[in-house]
Amino acid sequence: MKNLGDNSVNGTETDPSNLLSSFSGLGGAEASVRNLSGALLARDVVTIRRIVVRAVAERGFSSMWTTLVVPVLEWADEGRNSEAAAASVRVFAECVAGILSTMTLDAPIGGGGRVLLVHVPADLSDSVPADPYSLEFRALGAALATAAVDTRIALPLCRSALLAAVTNAEPDAIVLWFPAAGCDLPSLLRAIRRRRTGLTMLAGGPGCRTQSLPRSIAVLGTLDEAVDAVTAVT
């Protein structure tokens, strides 16, 4: 089994310094961003975790995400033009996803109303998510959990599983996260309302822009704005 911390791709050793040519420079980025990008290139999951966890402690979750992880993700996405570089990005994304899941699970259960954050499955099989690792979705879940919001998170594979999550969680508010286009929104909303009356609905995600949302559903903005919007209705 391949160790995620090594630098081999398909059995071939790669030098992280050689991968720098696959990415554009970070120029005047802050030291923590350069350090995290270096850990990405080296596929050093221990250092990635240490940098991210330290940043949360020093600057808070939302600031860690917007000023550290997002710049590195954007930088890496620009340079994902070789097999070795793509493999480094994949390891980084999987590592960050694990960190976010741990933060969500370790956060104490908050008070107030219960929120269901649900990853809406696309109806079309050819709908490709803009964020294949669901990092934005996971980041919102972690941000809500660390902000002491009573959050339940669901990643259903189909609509029936989504509706079952609504029934089982008994939320006071639901955040519909659209990772891609291709969702029959009107029928979904009708089905949700049949399962749970008096439910406050909010929406976000890359696919949210393509949806024609009713005015009763608030559209989430930045991570900080999303946390504030959800907190305000719970």
mmCIF file of C-alpha atoms in Angstrom:
data_model
loop_
_atom_site.group_PDB
_atom_site.id
_atom_site.type_symbol
_atom_site.label_atom_id
_atom_site.label_comp_id
_atom_site.label_asym_id
_atom_site.label_seq_id
_atom_site.Cartn_x
_atom_site.Cartn_y
_atom_site.Cartn_z
ATOM 1 C CA MET A 1 0.000 0.000 0.000
ATOM 2 C CA LYS A 2 1.396 3.398 -1.001
ATOM 3 C CA ASN A 3 2.289 5.775 1.813
ATOM 4 C CA LEU A 4 0.588 9.120 1.210
ATOM 5 C CA GLY A 5 3.645 10.853 2.536
ATOM 6 C CA ASP A 6 6.061 9.543 -0.112
ATOM 7 C CA ASN A 7 6.830 11.195 -3.440
ATOM 8 C CA SER A 8 6.160 8.389 -5.912
ATOM 9 C CA VAL A 9 3.661 8.409 -8.741
ATOM 10 C CA ASN A 10 2.841 5.098 -10.428
ATOM 11 C CA GLY A 11 5.942 3.637 -8.810
ATOM 12 C CA THR A 12 8.250 6.366 -10.125
ATOM 13 C CA GLU A 13 10.075 8.559 -7.644
ATOM 14 C CA THR A 14 9.541 12.296 -8.108
ATOM 15 C CA ASP A 15 11.449 15.185 -6.611
ATOM 16 C CA PRO A 16 9.054 17.772 -5.110
ATOM 17 C CA SER A 17 11.397 20.543 -6.266
ATOM 18 C CA ASN A 18 10.859 19.412 -9.862
ATOM 19 C CA LEU A 19 7.124 19.866 -9.438
ATOM 20 C CA LEU A 20 7.644 23.588 -8.886
ATOM 21 C CA SER A 21 7.927 23.976 -12.644
ATOM 22 C CA SER A 22 4.336 22.691 -12.926
ATOM 23 C CA PHE A 23 2.987 25.556 -10.829
ATOM 24 C CA SER A 24 3.078 29.329 -11.095
ATOM 25 C CA GLY A 25 5.014 31.160 -8.386
ATOM 26 C CA LEU A 26 3.490 32.420 -5.170
ATOM 27 C CA GLY A 27 5.417 35.663 -5.282
ATOM 28 C CA GLY A 28 4.779 37.743 -2.172
ATOM 29 C CA ALA A 29 2.501 35.251 -0.419
ATOM 30 C CA GLU A 30 2.769 35.020 3.358
ATOM 31 C CA ALA A 31 5.130 32.454 4.873
ATOM 32 C CA SER A 32 2.378 30.065 5.988
ATOM 33 C CA VAL A 33 1.001 29.914 2.426
ATOM 34 C CA ARG A 34 4.450 29.179 1.012
ATOM 35 C CA ASN A 35 5.040 26.542 3.698
ATOM 36 C CA LEU A 36 1.701 24.866 2.993
ATOM 37 C CA SER A 37 2.338 24.870 -0.755
ATOM 38 C CA GLY A 38 5.728 23.302 -0.110
ATOM 39 C CA ALA A 39 4.109 20.585 1.991
ATOM 40 C CA LEU A 40 1.640 20.000 -0.856
ATOM 41 C CA LEU A 41 4.468 19.479 -3.328
ATOM 42 C CA ALA A 42 6.242 17.117 -0.928
ATOM 43 C CA ARG A 43 2.976 15.313 -0.117
ATOM 44 C CA ASP A 44 3.919 15.757 3.518
ATOM 45 C CA VAL A 45 0.560 15.112 5.184
ATOM 46 C CA VAL A 46 1.980 15.556 8.700
ATOM 47 C CA THR A 47 3.204 19.063 7.923
ATOM 48 C CA ILE A 48 -0.025 19.924 6.095
ATOM 49 C CA ARG A 49 -2.043 18.985 9.156
ATOM 50 C CA ARG A 50 0.302 20.833 11.535
ATOM 51 C CA ILE A 51 0.145 24.064 9.505
ATOM 52 C CA VAL A 52 -3.643 23.977 9.137
ATOM 53 C CA VAL A 53 -4.344 23.124 12.789
ATOM 54 C CA ARG A 54 -1.942 25.822 13.991
ATOM 55 C CA ALA A 55 -3.589 28.379 11.718
ATOM 56 C CA VAL A 56 -7.023 27.572 13.172
ATOM 57 C CA ALA A 57 -5.679 28.106 16.685
ATOM 58 C CA GLU A 58 -3.944 31.362 15.776
ATOM 59 C CA ARG A 59 -6.425 33.071 13.437
ATOM 60 C CA GLY A 60 -9.727 31.187 13.697
ATOM 61 C CA PHE A 61 -11.352 28.743 11.313
ATOM 62 C CA SER A 62 -12.757 31.133 8.709
ATOM 63 C CA SER A 63 -9.536 33.097 8.420
ATOM 64 C CA MET A 64 -7.524 29.880 8.126
ATOM 65 C CA TRP A 65 -9.723 28.778 5.263
ATOM 66 C CA THR A 66 -9.863 32.044 3.312
ATOM 67 C CA THR A 67 -6.290 33.251 3.815
ATOM 68 C CA LEU A 68 -4.395 29.961 3.848
ATOM 69 C CA VAL A 69 -6.125 26.965 2.288
ATOM 70 C CA VAL A 70 -8.045 28.755 -0.478
ATOM 71 C CA PRO A 71 -4.953 30.580 -1.854
ATOM 72 C CA VAL A 72 -3.037 27.290 -1.940
ATOM 73 C CA LEU A 73 -5.933 25.506 -3.663
ATOM 74 C CA GLU A 74 -6.202 28.282 -6.263
ATOM 75 C CA TRP A 75 -2.449 28.259 -6.821
ATOM 76 C CA ALA A 76 -2.407 24.478 -7.166
ATOM 77 C CA ASP A 77 -5.378 24.457 -9.536
ATOM 78 C CA GLU A 78 -3.548 26.805 -11.892
ATOM 79 C CA GLY A 79 -0.595 24.454 -12.091
ATOM 80 C CA ARG A 80 -2.329 21.095 -12.271
ATOM 81 C CA ASN A 81 -0.853 20.378 -15.690
ATOM 82 C CA SER A 82 1.175 17.233 -15.107
ATOM 83 C CA GLU A 83 0.491 13.802 -13.656
ATOM 84 C CA ALA A 84 2.864 14.378 -10.754
ATOM 85 C CA ALA A 85 1.376 17.787 -9.933
ATOM 86 C CA ALA A 86 -2.164 16.415 -10.112
ATOM 87 C CA ALA A 87 -1.206 13.614 -7.738
ATOM 88 C CA SER A 88 0.180 16.121 -5.237
ATOM 89 C CA VAL A 89 -3.040 18.146 -5.394
ATOM 90 C CA ARG A 90 -5.099 14.986 -4.862
ATOM 91 C CA VAL A 91 -3.124 14.041 -1.753
ATOM 92 C CA PHE A 92 -3.461 17.594 -0.435
ATOM 93 C CA ALA A 93 -7.233 17.652 -1.015
ATOM 94 C CA GLU A 94 -7.710 14.289 0.678
ATOM 95 C CA CYS A 95 -5.632 15.428 3.632
ATOM 96 C CA VAL A 96 -7.565 18.691 4.017
ATOM 97 C CA ALA A 97 -10.868 16.807 3.741
ATOM 98 C CA GLY A 98 -9.768 14.549 6.588
ATOM 99 C CA ILE A 99 -8.739 17.521 8.743
ATOM 100 C CA LEU A 100 -12.099 19.224 8.166
ATOM 101 C CA SER A 101 -14.012 16.044 9.012
ATOM 102 C CA THR A 102 -12.050 15.637 12.256
ATOM 103 C CA MET A 103 -12.717 19.251 13.251
ATOM 104 C CA THR A 104 -16.419 18.760 12.588
ATOM 105 C CA LEU A 105 -16.645 15.551 14.600
ATOM 106 C CA ASP A 106 -14.550 16.869 17.504
ATOM 107 C CA ALA A 107 -16.552 20.086 17.934
ATOM 108 C CA PRO A 108 -18.986 20.054 20.862
ATOM 109 C CA ILE A 109 -22.667 19.860 19.929
ATOM 110 C CA GLY A 110 -23.995 23.400 19.813
ATOM 111 C CA GLY A 111 -27.192 24.824 21.172
ATOM 112 C CA GLY A 112 -30.141 26.507 19.508
ATOM 113 C CA GLY A 113 -31.969 25.182 16.492
ATOM 114 C CA ARG A 114 -30.700 22.185 14.578
ATOM 115 C CA VAL A 115 -29.234 22.685 11.105
ATOM 116 C CA LEU A 116 -28.994 20.041 8.393
ATOM 117 C CA LEU A 117 -26.222 20.759 5.879
ATOM 118 C CA VAL A 118 -26.895 18.530 2.906
ATOM 119 C CA HIS A 119 -24.894 17.909 -0.247
ATOM 120 C CA VAL A 120 -27.541 17.810 -2.988
ATOM 121 C CA PRO A 121 -26.960 14.982 -5.502
ATOM 122 C CA ALA A 122 -27.328 15.963 -9.149
ATOM 123 C CA ASP A 123 -30.105 14.369 -11.165
ATOM 124 C CA LEU A 124 -27.898 14.155 -14.257
ATOM 125 C CA SER A 125 -25.132 11.564 -14.303
ATOM 126 C CA ASP A 126 -22.923 13.829 -16.452
ATOM 127 C CA SER A 127 -23.056 16.752 -14.005
ATOM 128 C CA VAL A 128 -19.479 17.278 -12.839
ATOM 129 C CA PRO A 129 -18.995 19.030 -9.472
ATOM 130 C CA ALA A 130 -16.793 22.118 -9.548
ATOM 131 C CA ASP A 131 -15.290 20.901 -6.272
ATOM 132 C CA PRO A 132 -14.792 17.120 -6.650
ATOM 133 C CA TYR A 133 -13.512 16.723 -3.073
ATOM 134 C CA SER A 134 -16.393 18.763 -1.601
ATOM 135 C CA LEU A 135 -13.878 20.857 0.330
ATOM 136 C CA GLU A 136 -16.065 23.972 0.366
ATOM 137 C CA PHE A 137 -18.967 21.914 1.665
ATOM 138 C CA ARG A 138 -16.799 20.301 4.333
ATOM 139 C CA ALA A 139 -15.351 23.687 5.272
ATOM 140 C CA LEU A 140 -18.835 25.101 5.853
ATOM 141 C CA GLY A 141 -19.713 22.100 8.000
ATOM 142 C CA ALA A 142 -16.570 22.539 10.077
ATOM 143 C CA ALA A 143 -17.124 26.301 10.371
ATOM 144 C CA LEU A 144 -20.683 25.790 11.631
ATOM 145 C CA ALA A 145 -19.634 23.073 14.055
ATOM 146 C CA THR A 146 -16.771 25.116 15.501
ATOM 147 C CA ALA A 147 -19.146 28.095 15.801
ATOM 148 C CA ALA A 148 -21.256 25.993 18.197
ATOM 149 C CA VAL A 149 -24.133 25.503 15.722
ATOM 150 C CA ASP A 150 -26.000 22.215 16.232
ATOM 151 C CA THR A 151 -25.128 20.834 12.802
ATOM 152 C CA ARG A 152 -25.983 17.569 11.084
ATOM 153 C CA ILE A 153 -24.200 16.814 7.805
ATOM 154 C CA ALA A 154 -25.415 14.544 5.029
ATOM 155 C CA LEU A 155 -23.827 13.511 1.732
ATOM 156 C CA PRO A 156 -26.634 11.435 0.198
ATOM 157 C CA LEU A 157 -26.058 9.611 -3.062
ATOM 158 C CA CYS A 158 -29.645 9.998 -4.253
ATOM 159 C CA ARG A 159 -32.764 12.065 -3.620
ATOM 160 C CA SER A 160 -34.502 9.402 -1.536
ATOM 161 C CA ALA A 161 -31.508 9.321 0.819
ATOM 162 C CA LEU A 162 -31.609 13.121 1.053
ATOM 163 C CA LEU A 163 -35.275 13.053 2.037
ATOM 164 C CA ALA A 164 -34.571 10.332 4.580
ATOM 165 C CA ALA A 165 -31.894 12.581 6.109
ATOM 166 C CA VAL A 166 -34.456 15.394 6.423
ATOM 167 C CA THR A 167 -36.877 13.057 8.196
ATOM 168 C CA ASN A 168 -34.270 11.574 10.524
ATOM 169 C CA ALA A 169 -32.453 14.795 11.453
ATOM 170 C CA GLU A 170 -35.654 16.766 12.184
ATOM 171 C CA PRO A 171 -33.871 20.078 11.462
ATOM 172 C CA ASP A 172 -35.134 23.580 12.110
ATOM 173 C CA ALA A 173 -33.119 24.867 9.152
ATOM 174 C CA ILE A 174 -31.596 23.201 6.119
ATOM 175 C CA VAL A 175 -28.682 24.352 3.992
ATOM 176 C CA LEU A 176 -28.900 22.926 0.482
ATOM 177 C CA TRP A 177 -25.419 22.746 -0.996
ATOM 178 C CA PHE A 178 -25.410 22.444 -4.795
ATOM 179 C CA PRO A 179 -22.039 21.127 -6.029
ATOM 180 C CA ALA A 180 -23.154 21.157 -9.666
ATOM 181 C CA ALA A 181 -26.017 21.923 -11.992
ATOM 182 C CA GLY A 182 -28.546 19.276 -12.940
ATOM 183 C CA CYS A 183 -31.023 19.312 -10.063
ATOM 184 C CA ASP A 184 -34.815 19.460 -10.469
ATOM 185 C CA LEU A 185 -35.136 22.076 -7.763
ATOM 186 C CA PRO A 186 -38.925 22.653 -7.695
ATOM 187 C CA SER A 187 -39.745 18.984 -7.150
ATOM 188 C CA LEU A 188 -36.969 18.684 -4.562
ATOM 189 C CA LEU A 189 -38.290 21.620 -2.559
ATOM 190 C CA ARG A 190 -41.835 20.236 -2.660
ATOM 191 C CA ALA A 191 -40.608 16.861 -1.449
ATOM 192 C CA ILE A 192 -38.608 18.416 1.403
ATOM 193 C CA ARG A 193 -41.546 20.525 2.550
ATOM 194 C CA ARG A 194 -43.761 17.451 2.605
ATOM 195 C CA ARG A 195 -41.250 15.795 4.918
ATOM 196 C CA ARG A 196 -40.682 18.764 7.229
ATOM 197 C CA THR A 197 -42.976 21.754 7.651
ATOM 198 C CA GLY A 198 -41.882 25.156 8.948
ATOM 199 C CA LEU A 199 -38.338 24.574 7.725
ATOM 200 C CA THR A 200 -36.038 27.544 7.059
ATOM 201 C CA MET A 201 -34.080 26.944 3.854
ATOM 202 C CA LEU A 202 -30.751 28.368 2.712
ATOM 203 C CA ALA A 203 -28.642 27.493 -0.328
ATOM 204 C CA GLY A 204 -25.031 27.630 -1.406
ATOM 205 C CA GLY A 205 -22.414 25.882 -3.496
ATOM 206 C CA PRO A 206 -20.931 26.273 -6.993
ATOM 207 C CA GLY A 207 -24.116 24.978 -8.629
ATOM 208 C CA CYS A 208 -26.326 27.404 -6.743
ATOM 209 C CA ARG A 209 -25.768 30.105 -9.372
ATOM 210 C CA THR A 210 -27.504 28.000 -12.011
ATOM 211 C CA GLN A 211 -30.608 27.414 -9.894
ATOM 212 C CA SER A 212 -33.678 29.608 -10.020
ATOM 213 C CA LEU A 213 -34.271 29.878 -6.305
ATOM 214 C CA PRO A 214 -37.473 31.231 -4.758
ATOM 215 C CA ARG A 215 -37.118 34.395 -2.716
ATOM 216 C CA SER A 216 -37.861 32.469 0.470
ATOM 217 C CA ILE A 217 -34.472 30.715 0.203
ATOM 218 C CA ALA A 218 -31.485 32.820 1.240
ATOM 219 C CA VAL A 219 -28.356 32.417 -0.883
ATOM 220 C CA LEU A 220 -25.138 32.117 1.120
ATOM 221 C CA GLY A 221 -22.124 34.289 0.370
ATOM 222 C CA THR A 222 -18.615 33.973 1.798
ATOM 223 C CA LEU A 223 -17.824 31.501 4.552
ATOM 224 C CA ASP A 224 -18.161 34.161 7.267
ATOM 225 C CA GLU A 225 -21.413 35.405 5.756
ATOM 226 C CA ALA A 226 -22.735 31.846 5.538
ATOM 227 C CA VAL A 227 -22.010 31.140 9.195
ATOM 228 C CA ASP A 228 -23.665 34.428 10.195
ATOM 229 C CA ALA A 229 -26.715 33.699 8.027
ATOM 230 C CA VAL A 230 -27.178 30.209 9.451
ATOM 231 C CA THR A 231 -26.611 31.380 13.011
ATOM 232 C CA ALA A 232 -29.225 34.100 12.564
ATOM 233 C CA VAL A 233 -31.972 31.581 11.779
ATOM 234 C CA THR A 234 -31.208 29.066 14.532
#
